Amino acid sequence: MAETIKRIPVKTFADVVTARRQALDLSLAMGFPMPEATKIAVVVSELGRNIMLYAGEGTITLLPNEAERYFKLIAQDQGPGIEDIDLALTEHYSTSGGLGLGLSGSKRMMDEFEVWSVVGVGTRITAVRYLH
Amino acid sequence: MNGTGTVGAIQKLENMLLVAVPRDLMDTDVLHLRREVLQAIRRYNSRWVLLDFSRVDICDSFFGRFIQSTAQMAGLMGAEVIISGLQDAVIETMVELGMTLADITAVLDLDDALVLSRETDQRSSESDTSDSDTENILLDEEV
């Protein structure tokens, strides 16, 4: 199967709902069991919410790769950026009044989780989950 | 478009509200649903709220917060929230996300929820009776 690339512009929260639903469907289609597909979808939901919350808009790109047996996702925005990435990844730390679990929990649920962010430029989070 | 996803989600049975939480809710829908639940508690004098998650397959941290805050707010109105229908994949994900939902009672289905509410209501009406006895004694002593 050719590699699928789904690039979803995120402008409203309805786009986040679409993106997480597609992430669930695509990961199930390439053979992830339900609990793992659910985790991938939840990570898309958390990162999509962060885009809406902090940047207002951005994109989520879903890259299921059946040949290489992994699901990669990229959440990107040109928002204010993260000042202290380590702090942002700390469990229960939140600047939005939330539970502070979104980012730390997302990192825990993926095999690879990379945060690139420059203040005033934007944020790009790349996460991978392998199909074992 | 606020709340359009939650129309018809709440029904009343005895002193319980049945809330069939829909799938694919936006955050604004989730907040709208919480407000509708609180209004319905007031309207029907409900003692119990059953949040049923059978239809929900993606439950993130915002959703977990919804469960916690709804339980807390309902509690301040004298109603207890119980949850049912959480799928195994959803539970695994919520726990791994770091959500504990410590004080929330979970039941298997509506039947179990009714058994729990009826038994608890019966017990509390029995203890209410003994409480009022105690009050009478105290009043007598004061007199």
PDB file of C-alpha atoms in Angstrom:
ATOM      1  CA  MET A   1       0.000   0.000   0.000  1.00  0.00           C
ATOM      2  CA  ALA A   2       1.264   3.445  -0.888  1.00  0.00           C
ATOM      3  CA  GLU A   3       1.937   5.741   2.012  1.00  0.00           C
ATOM      4  CA  THR A   4      -1.092   7.847   2.878  1.00  0.00           C
ATOM      5  CA  ILE A   5      -0.679  11.458   3.880  1.00  0.00           C
ATOM      6  CA  LYS A   6      -3.638  13.263   5.375  1.00  0.00           C
ATOM      7  CA  ARG A   7      -3.073  16.937   6.019  1.00  0.00           C
ATOM      8  CA  ILE A   8      -5.903  18.452   8.038  1.00  0.00           C
ATOM      9  CA  PRO A   9      -6.082  22.223   8.490  1.00  0.00           C
ATOM     10  CA  VAL A  10      -7.226  23.019  12.033  1.00  0.00           C
ATOM     11  CA  LYS A  11      -9.222  26.225  12.259  1.00  0.00           C
ATOM     12  CA  THR A  12     -12.129  25.244  14.512  1.00  0.00           C
ATOM     13  CA  PHE A  13     -12.621  22.521  17.084  1.00  0.00           C
ATOM     14  CA  ALA A  14     -14.759  20.646  14.561  1.00  0.00           C
ATOM     15  CA  ASP A  15     -11.523  20.122  12.595  1.00  0.00           C
ATOM     16  CA  VAL A  16      -9.964  18.532  15.686  1.00  0.00           C
ATOM     17  CA  VAL A  17     -12.941  16.161  15.934  1.00  0.00           C
ATOM     18  CA  THR A  18     -12.451  15.264  12.250  1.00  0.00           C
ATOM     19  CA  ALA A  19      -8.710  14.749  12.688  1.00  0.00           C
ATOM     20  CA  ARG A  20      -9.024  12.443  15.700  1.00  0.00           C
ATOM     21  CA  ARG A  21     -11.772  10.411  14.028  1.00  0.00           C
ATOM     22  CA  GLN A  22      -9.559   9.982  10.926  1.00  0.00           C
ATOM     23  CA  ALA A  23      -6.605   9.026  13.120  1.00  0.00           C
ATOM     24  CA  LEU A  24      -8.723   6.297  14.748  1.00  0.00           C
ATOM     25  CA  ASP A  25     -10.007   4.983  11.403  1.00  0.00           C
ATOM     26  CA  LEU A  26      -6.591   5.039   9.691  1.00  0.00           C
ATOM     27  CA  SER A  27      -4.755   3.362  12.557  1.00  0.00           C
ATOM     28  CA  LEU A  28      -7.426   0.657  12.875  1.00  0.00           C
ATOM     29  CA  ALA A  29      -7.242   0.115   9.088  1.00  0.00           C
ATOM     30  CA  MET A  30      -3.497  -0.540   9.254  1.00  0.00           C
ATOM     31  CA  GLY A  31      -3.921  -3.115  11.998  1.00  0.00           C
ATOM     32  CA  PHE A  32      -3.519  -1.315  15.335  1.00  0.00           C
ATOM     33  CA  PRO A  33      -5.659  -2.943  18.029  1.00  0.00           C
ATOM     34  CA  MET A  34      -8.479  -0.774  19.385  1.00  0.00           C
ATOM     35  CA  PRO A  35      -6.729   0.369  22.607  1.00  0.00           C
ATOM     36  CA  GLU A  36      -3.683   1.546  20.620  1.00  0.00           C
ATOM     37  CA  ALA A  37      -5.760   3.194  17.897  1.00  0.00           C
ATOM     38  CA  THR A  38      -7.684   4.960  20.670  1.00  0.00           C
ATOM     39  CA  LYS A  39      -4.433   6.277  22.151  1.00  0.00           C
ATOM     40  CA  ILE A  40      -3.306   7.620  18.771  1.00  0.00           C
ATOM     41  CA  ALA A  41      -6.700   9.333  18.347  1.00  0.00           C
ATOM     42  CA  VAL A  42      -6.508  10.822  21.835  1.00  0.00           C
ATOM     43  CA  VAL A  43      -3.015  12.193  21.161  1.00  0.00           C
ATOM     44  CA  VAL A  44      -4.386  13.866  17.995  1.00  0.00           C
ATOM     45  CA  SER A  45      -7.210  15.287  20.106  1.00  0.00           C
ATOM     46  CA  GLU A  46      -4.849  16.675  22.772  1.00  0.00           C
ATOM     47  CA  LEU A  47      -2.433  18.205  20.256  1.00  0.00           C
ATOM     48  CA  GLY A  48      -5.312  19.573  18.179  1.00  0.00           C
ATOM     49  CA  ARG A  49      -6.805  21.200  21.255  1.00  0.00           C
ATOM     50  CA  ASN A  50      -3.440  22.771  22.070  1.00  0.00           C
ATOM     51  CA  ILE A  51      -3.321  24.258  18.559  1.00  0.00           C
ATOM     52  CA  MET A  52      -6.780  25.802  19.060  1.00  0.00           C
ATOM     53  CA  LEU A  53      -6.014  26.923  22.598  1.00  0.00           C
ATOM     54  CA  TYR A  54      -2.622  28.527  22.077  1.00  0.00           C
ATOM     55  CA  ALA A  55      -2.235  29.285  18.368  1.00  0.00           C
ATOM     56  CA  GLY A  56      -5.827  29.557  17.124  1.00  0.00           C
ATOM     57  CA  GLU A  57      -5.010  27.594  13.983  1.00  0.00           C
ATOM     58  CA  GLY A  58      -2.538  25.144  12.548  1.00  0.00           C
ATOM     59  CA  THR A  59      -2.364  21.772  10.826  1.00  0.00           C
ATOM     60  CA  ILE A  60      -2.412  18.143  11.800  1.00  0.00           C
ATOM     61  CA  THR A  61      -0.778  15.703   9.421  1.00  0.00           C
ATOM     62  CA  LEU A  62      -1.459  11.982   9.713  1.00  0.00           C
ATOM     63  CA  LEU A  63       1.101   9.640   8.152  1.00  0.00           C
ATOM     64  CA  PRO A  64       0.127   6.005   8.546  1.00  0.00           C
ATOM     65  CA  ASN A  65       2.894   3.866   7.044  1.00  0.00           C
ATOM     66  CA  GLU A  66       1.790   0.299   6.580  1.00  0.00           C
ATOM     67  CA  ALA A  67       5.048  -0.903   4.957  1.00  0.00           C
ATOM     68  CA  GLU A  68       7.217   0.432   7.785  1.00  0.00           C
ATOM     69  CA  ARG A  69       4.554  -0.457  10.356  1.00  0.00           C
ATOM     70  CA  TYR A  70       4.256   2.852  12.137  1.00  0.00           C
ATOM     71  CA  PHE A  71       1.799   5.709  12.510  1.00  0.00           C
ATOM     72  CA  LYS A  72       3.306   9.169  12.539  1.00  0.00           C
ATOM     73  CA  LEU A  73       1.495  12.391  13.289  1.00  0.00           C
ATOM     74  CA  ILE A  74       2.646  15.980  13.121  1.00  0.00           C
ATOM     75  CA  ALA A  75       0.888  18.884  14.836  1.00  0.00           C
ATOM     76  CA  GLN A  76       2.125  22.245  13.652  1.00  0.00           C
ATOM     77  CA  ASP A  77       1.231  25.862  14.298  1.00  0.00           C
ATOM     78  CA  GLN A  78       2.636  29.363  14.017  1.00  0.00           C
ATOM     79  CA  GLY A  79       1.473  30.354  17.473  1.00  0.00           C
ATOM     80  CA  PRO A  80       3.363  31.924  20.380  1.00  0.00           C
ATOM     81  CA  GLY A  81       5.609  28.878  20.926  1.00  0.00           C
ATOM     82  CA  ILE A  82       6.514  27.158  24.188  1.00  0.00           C
ATOM     83  CA  GLU A  83       8.928  28.965  26.487  1.00  0.00           C
ATOM     84  CA  ASP A  84       9.970  26.009  28.582  1.00  0.00           C
ATOM     85  CA  ILE A  85       9.385  22.689  26.815  1.00  0.00           C
ATOM     86  CA  ASP A  86      10.449  20.535  29.786  1.00  0.00           C
ATOM     87  CA  LEU A  87       8.013  22.359  32.039  1.00  0.00           C
ATOM     88  CA  ALA A  88       5.230  22.043  29.448  1.00  0.00           C
ATOM     89  CA  LEU A  89       5.835  18.283  29.400  1.00  0.00           C
ATOM     90  CA  THR A  90       5.576  18.033  33.195  1.00  0.00           C
ATOM     91  CA  GLU A  91       2.543  16.144  34.436  1.00  0.00           C
ATOM     92  CA  HIS A  92      -0.173  18.400  35.937  1.00  0.00           C
ATOM     93  CA  TYR A  93       1.497  21.571  34.652  1.00  0.00           C
ATOM     94  CA  SER A  94      -0.938  23.731  32.704  1.00  0.00           C
ATOM     95  CA  THR A  95      -1.149  27.371  31.641  1.00  0.00           C
ATOM     96  CA  SER A  96      -4.716  26.979  30.363  1.00  0.00           C
ATOM     97  CA  GLY A  97      -6.429  25.869  33.568  1.00  0.00           C
ATOM     98  CA  GLY A  98      -6.672  22.280  32.347  1.00  0.00           C
ATOM     99  CA  LEU A  99      -5.567  19.101  34.087  1.00  0.00           C
ATOM    100  CA  GLY A 100      -2.057  19.381  32.656  1.00  0.00           C
ATOM    101  CA  LEU A 101      -2.248  15.836  31.333  1.00  0.00           C
ATOM    102  CA  GLY A 102      -2.618  16.494  27.603  1.00  0.00           C
ATOM    103  CA  LEU A 103       1.017  16.872  26.635  1.00  0.00           C
ATOM    104  CA  SER A 104       2.604  14.665  29.302  1.00  0.00           C
ATOM    105  CA  GLY A 105       0.032  11.930  28.716  1.00  0.00           C
ATOM    106  CA  SER A 106       0.446  12.160  24.955  1.00  0.00           C
ATOM    107  CA  LYS A 107       4.201  11.697  25.297  1.00  0.00           C
ATOM    108  CA  ARG A 108       3.668   8.636  27.489  1.00  0.00           C
ATOM    109  CA  MET A 109       1.310   7.036  24.984  1.00  0.00           C
ATOM    110  CA  MET A 110       3.616   7.320  21.964  1.00  0.00           C
ATOM    111  CA  ASP A 111       6.903   5.537  21.191  1.00  0.00           C
ATOM    112  CA  GLU A 112       8.554   8.707  19.907  1.00  0.00           C
ATOM    113  CA  PHE A 113       7.577  12.248  20.847  1.00  0.00           C
ATOM    114  CA  GLU A 114       9.542  15.258  19.716  1.00  0.00           C
ATOM    115  CA  VAL A 115       8.695  18.869  20.499  1.00  0.00           C
ATOM    116  CA  TRP A 116      10.203  21.631  18.401  1.00  0.00           C
ATOM    117  CA  SER A 117       9.209  25.113  19.433  1.00  0.00           C
ATOM    118  CA  VAL A 118      10.560  28.631  19.078  1.00  0.00           C
ATOM    119  CA  VAL A 119       8.932  31.508  20.942  1.00  0.00           C
ATOM    120  CA  GLY A 120       7.255  33.847  18.482  1.00  0.00           C
ATOM    121  CA  VAL A 121       7.695  31.398  15.601  1.00  0.00           C
ATOM    122  CA  GLY A 122       5.600  28.362  16.366  1.00  0.00           C
ATOM    123  CA  THR A 123       5.479  24.767  17.528  1.00  0.00           C
ATOM    124  CA  ARG A 124       5.815  21.438  15.770  1.00  0.00           C
ATOM    125  CA  ILE A 125       5.217  18.179  17.581  1.00  0.00           C
ATOM    126  CA  THR A 126       6.074  14.912  15.863  1.00  0.00           C
ATOM    127  CA  ALA A 127       4.902  11.653  17.409  1.00  0.00           C
ATOM    128  CA  VAL A 128       5.253   8.045  16.295  1.00  0.00           C
ATOM    129  CA  ARG A 129       3.650   4.833  17.444  1.00  0.00           C
ATOM    130  CA  TYR A 130       4.964   1.536  16.097  1.00  0.00           C
ATOM    131  CA  LEU A 131       2.800  -1.435  15.226  1.00  0.00           C
ATOM    132  CA  HIS A 132       4.429  -4.337  17.062  1.00  0.00           C
TER     133      HIS A 132
ATOM    134  CA  MET B   1     -23.659  25.445  16.641  1.00  0.00           C
ATOM    135  CA  ASN B   2     -23.085  25.089  20.364  1.00  0.00           C
ATOM    136  CA  GLY B   3     -24.704  22.039  21.848  1.00  0.00           C
ATOM    137  CA  THR B   4     -26.252  20.712  18.648  1.00  0.00           C
ATOM    138  CA  GLY B   5     -24.448  17.428  19.258  1.00  0.00           C
ATOM    139  CA  THR B   6     -26.128  16.899  22.619  1.00  0.00           C
ATOM    140  CA  VAL B   7     -29.822  17.225  21.704  1.00  0.00           C
ATOM    141  CA  GLY B   8     -31.917  14.478  23.273  1.00  0.00           C
ATOM    142  CA  ALA B   9     -29.019  13.105  25.306  1.00  0.00           C
ATOM    143  CA  ILE B  10     -30.799  13.411  28.673  1.00  0.00           C
ATOM    144  CA  GLN B  11     -33.777  11.371  29.854  1.00  0.00           C
ATOM    145  CA  LYS B  12     -35.387  10.956  33.261  1.00  0.00           C
ATOM    146  CA  LEU B  13     -36.137   7.665  34.997  1.00  0.00           C
ATOM    147  CA  GLU B  14     -37.460   7.675  38.579  1.00  0.00           C
ATOM    148  CA  ASN B  15     -35.097   9.974  40.500  1.00  0.00           C
ATOM    149  CA  MET B  16     -32.274   9.372  38.027  1.00  0.00           C
ATOM    150  CA  LEU B  17     -31.119  11.255  34.946  1.00  0.00           C
ATOM    151  CA  LEU B  18     -29.937   9.050  32.113  1.00  0.00           C
ATOM    152  CA  VAL B  19     -27.317  10.817  30.041  1.00  0.00           C
ATOM    153  CA  ALA B  20     -26.331   9.046  26.833  1.00  0.00           C
ATOM    154  CA  VAL B  21     -23.088  10.865  26.103  1.00  0.00           C
ATOM    155  CA  PRO B  22     -22.806  11.219  22.298  1.00  0.00           C
ATOM    156  CA  ARG B  23     -19.607  10.552  20.370  1.00  0.00           C
ATOM    157  CA  ASP B  24     -17.587  13.187  18.479  1.00  0.00           C
ATOM    158  CA  LEU B  25     -18.407  16.056  20.817  1.00  0.00           C
ATOM    159  CA  MET B  26     -16.532  19.316  20.554  1.00  0.00           C
ATOM    160  CA  ASP B  27     -15.315  20.882  23.806  1.00  0.00           C
ATOM    161  CA  THR B  28     -18.123  23.447  23.627  1.00  0.00           C
ATOM    162  CA  ASP B  29     -20.654  20.601  23.276  1.00  0.00           C
ATOM    163  CA  VAL B  30     -19.162  18.927  26.344  1.00  0.00           C
ATOM    164  CA  LEU B  31     -19.564  22.105  28.415  1.00  0.00           C
ATOM    165  CA  HIS B  32     -23.086  22.563  27.057  1.00  0.00           C
ATOM    166  CA  LEU B  33     -23.977  19.014  28.064  1.00  0.00           C
ATOM    167  CA  ARG B  34     -22.679  19.614  31.597  1.00  0.00           C
ATOM    168  CA  ARG B  35     -24.879  22.686  31.903  1.00  0.00           C
ATOM    169  CA  GLU B  36     -27.905  20.769  30.599  1.00  0.00           C
ATOM    170  CA  VAL B  37     -27.285  18.026  33.164  1.00  0.00           C
ATOM    171  CA  LEU B  38     -27.177  20.526  36.026  1.00  0.00           C
ATOM    172  CA  GLN B  39     -30.366  22.213  34.805  1.00  0.00           C
ATOM    173  CA  ALA B  40     -32.113  18.860  34.526  1.00  0.00           C
ATOM    174  CA  ILE B  41     -31.056  17.930  38.083  1.00  0.00           C
ATOM    175  CA  ARG B  42     -32.755  21.093  39.304  1.00  0.00           C
ATOM    176  CA  ARG B  43     -35.844  20.622  37.113  1.00  0.00           C
ATOM    177  CA  TYR B  44     -36.500  16.997  38.101  1.00  0.00           C
ATOM    178  CA  ASN B  45     -35.003  17.050  41.622  1.00  0.00           C
ATOM    179  CA  SER B  46     -32.815  14.154  40.561  1.00  0.00           C
ATOM    180  CA  ARG B  47     -30.788  12.308  43.166  1.00  0.00           C
ATOM    181  CA  TRP B  48     -28.762  10.331  40.617  1.00  0.00           C
ATOM    182  CA  VAL B  49     -27.080  11.004  37.308  1.00  0.00           C
ATOM    183  CA  LEU B  50     -25.990   8.110  35.129  1.00  0.00           C
ATOM    184  CA  LEU B  51     -23.452   9.154  32.504  1.00  0.00           C
ATOM    185  CA  ASP B  52     -23.439   6.416  29.889  1.00  0.00           C
ATOM    186  CA  PHE B  53     -20.360   6.274  27.671  1.00  0.00           C
ATOM    187  CA  SER B  54     -21.317   3.278  25.507  1.00  0.00           C
ATOM    188  CA  ARG B  55     -21.164   5.403  22.353  1.00  0.00           C
ATOM    189  CA  VAL B  56     -17.904   7.177  23.186  1.00  0.00           C
ATOM    190  CA  ASP B  57     -14.723   5.750  21.684  1.00  0.00           C
ATOM    191  CA  ILE B  58     -12.335   8.706  22.033  1.00  0.00           C
ATOM    192  CA  CYS B  59     -12.057  10.076  25.553  1.00  0.00           C
ATOM    193  CA  ASP B  60      -9.292  12.620  26.113  1.00  0.00           C
ATOM    194  CA  SER B  61      -8.208  14.686  29.126  1.00  0.00           C
ATOM    195  CA  PHE B  62     -10.904  17.305  28.535  1.00  0.00           C
ATOM    196  CA  PHE B  63     -13.492  14.553  28.708  1.00  0.00           C
ATOM    197  CA  GLY B  64     -11.988  13.221  31.913  1.00  0.00           C
ATOM    198  CA  ARG B  65     -12.219  16.675  33.365  1.00  0.00           C
ATOM    199  CA  PHE B  66     -15.869  16.814  32.268  1.00  0.00           C
ATOM    200  CA  ILE B  67     -16.623  13.644  34.238  1.00  0.00           C
ATOM    201  CA  GLN B  68     -14.844  14.973  37.337  1.00  0.00           C
ATOM    202  CA  SER B  69     -16.369  18.440  37.222  1.00  0.00           C
ATOM    203  CA  THR B  70     -19.884  17.188  36.469  1.00  0.00           C
ATOM    204  CA  ALA B  71     -19.662  14.841  39.460  1.00  0.00           C
ATOM    205  CA  GLN B  72     -18.427  17.658  41.666  1.00  0.00           C
ATOM    206  CA  MET B  73     -21.088  20.133  40.553  1.00  0.00           C
ATOM    207  CA  ALA B  74     -23.908  17.579  40.705  1.00  0.00           C
ATOM    208  CA  GLY B  75     -22.704  16.687  44.201  1.00  0.00           C
ATOM    209  CA  LEU B  76     -23.134  20.291  45.294  1.00  0.00           C
ATOM    210  CA  MET B  77     -26.740  20.028  44.122  1.00  0.00           C
ATOM    211  CA  GLY B  78     -27.294  16.841  46.108  1.00  0.00           C
ATOM    212  CA  ALA B  79     -27.067  14.411  43.206  1.00  0.00           C
ATOM    213  CA  GLU B  80     -24.577  11.594  42.774  1.00  0.00           C
ATOM    214  CA  VAL B  81     -22.949  10.842  39.424  1.00  0.00           C
ATOM    215  CA  ILE B  82     -22.308   7.266  38.387  1.00  0.00           C
ATOM    216  CA  ILE B  83     -20.822   6.194  35.080  1.00  0.00           C
ATOM    217  CA  SER B  84     -21.395   3.211  32.839  1.00  0.00           C
ATOM    218  CA  GLY B  85     -20.431   1.816  29.476  1.00  0.00           C
ATOM    219  CA  LEU B  86     -16.766   2.808  29.389  1.00  0.00           C
ATOM    220  CA  GLN B  87     -15.129   0.622  26.760  1.00  0.00           C
ATOM    221  CA  ASP B  88     -11.925  -1.211  27.669  1.00  0.00           C
ATOM    222  CA  ALA B  89      -9.865   0.753  25.125  1.00  0.00           C
ATOM    223  CA  VAL B  90     -11.216   4.007  26.554  1.00  0.00           C
ATOM    224  CA  ILE B  91     -10.396   2.968  30.130  1.00  0.00           C
ATOM    225  CA  GLU B  92      -6.872   1.911  29.156  1.00  0.00           C
ATOM    226  CA  THR B  93      -6.312   5.248  27.439  1.00  0.00           C
ATOM    227  CA  MET B  94      -7.735   7.348  30.281  1.00  0.00           C
ATOM    228  CA  VAL B  95      -5.613   5.632  32.903  1.00  0.00           C
ATOM    229  CA  GLU B  96      -2.495   5.930  30.762  1.00  0.00           C
ATOM    230  CA  LEU B  97      -3.258   9.620  30.223  1.00  0.00           C
ATOM    231  CA  GLY B  98      -3.080   9.968  33.998  1.00  0.00           C
ATOM    232  CA  MET B  99      -6.754  10.401  34.866  1.00  0.00           C
ATOM    233  CA  THR B 100      -7.761   8.632  38.038  1.00  0.00           C
ATOM    234  CA  LEU B 101     -11.459   9.505  38.491  1.00  0.00           C
ATOM    235  CA  ALA B 102     -10.948   8.463  42.078  1.00  0.00           C
ATOM    236  CA  ASP B 103     -14.337   9.158  43.630  1.00  0.00           C
ATOM    237  CA  ILE B 104     -16.534   8.134  40.713  1.00  0.00           C
ATOM    238  CA  THR B 105     -18.663   5.004  41.012  1.00  0.00           C
ATOM    239  CA  ALA B 106     -18.827   2.906  37.858  1.00  0.00           C
ATOM    240  CA  VAL B 107     -21.508   0.336  37.075  1.00  0.00           C
ATOM    241  CA  LEU B 108     -21.927  -2.126  34.232  1.00  0.00           C
ATOM    242  CA  ASP B 109     -25.245  -0.913  32.846  1.00  0.00           C
ATOM    243  CA  LEU B 110     -28.597   0.744  33.587  1.00  0.00           C
ATOM    244  CA  ASP B 111     -29.875  -2.281  35.538  1.00  0.00           C
ATOM    245  CA  ASP B 112     -26.927  -2.111  37.913  1.00  0.00           C
ATOM    246  CA  ALA B 113     -27.314   1.654  38.218  1.00  0.00           C
ATOM    247  CA  LEU B 114     -30.954   1.239  39.279  1.00  0.00           C
ATOM    248  CA  VAL B 115     -30.065  -1.458  41.806  1.00  0.00           C
ATOM    249  CA  LEU B 116     -27.392   0.819  43.280  1.00  0.00           C
ATOM    250  CA  SER B 117     -29.615   3.909  43.427  1.00  0.00           C
ATOM    251  CA  ARG B 118     -32.603   2.079  44.919  1.00  0.00           C
ATOM    252  CA  GLU B 119     -30.520   0.309  47.569  1.00  0.00           C
ATOM    253  CA  THR B 120     -28.696   3.496  48.519  1.00  0.00           C
ATOM    254  CA  ASP B 121     -31.912   5.537  48.628  1.00  0.00           C
ATOM    255  CA  GLN B 122     -33.516   2.897  50.842  1.00  0.00           C
ATOM    256  CA  ARG B 123     -30.535   2.833  53.207  1.00  0.00           C
ATOM    257  CA  SER B 124     -30.418   6.621  53.460  1.00  0.00           C
ATOM    258  CA  SER B 125     -34.158   6.868  54.128  1.00  0.00           C
ATOM    259  CA  GLU B 126     -33.711   4.353  56.947  1.00  0.00           C
ATOM    260  CA  SER B 127     -30.808   6.315  58.412  1.00  0.00           C
ATOM    261  CA  ASP B 128     -32.757   9.564  57.920  1.00  0.00           C
ATOM    262  CA  THR B 129     -35.385   8.149  60.252  1.00  0.00           C
ATOM    263  CA  SER B 130     -32.834   7.324  62.931  1.00  0.00           C
ATOM    264  CA  ASP B 131     -31.198  10.731  62.443  1.00  0.00           C
ATOM    265  CA  SER B 132     -34.460  12.489  63.159  1.00  0.00           C
ATOM    266  CA  ASP B 133     -34.901  10.358  66.284  1.00  0.00           C
ATOM    267  CA  THR B 134     -31.549  11.595  67.483  1.00  0.00           C
ATOM    268  CA  GLU B 135     -32.562  15.159  66.752  1.00  0.00           C
ATOM    269  CA  ASN B 136     -35.726  14.733  68.782  1.00  0.00           C
ATOM    270  CA  ILE B 137     -33.793  13.421  71.754  1.00  0.00           C
ATOM    271  CA  LEU B 138     -31.391  16.346  71.582  1.00  0.00           C
ATOM    272  CA  LEU B 139     -34.288  18.774  71.349  1.00  0.00           C
ATOM    273  CA  ASP B 140     -35.927  17.118  74.342  1.00  0.00           C
ATOM    274  CA  GLU B 141     -32.744  17.528  76.334  1.00  0.00           C
ATOM    275  CA  GLU B 142     -32.514  21.175  75.412  1.00  0.00           C
ATOM    276  CA  VAL B 143     -36.080  21.676  76.546  1.00  0.00           C
TER     277      VAL B 143
END
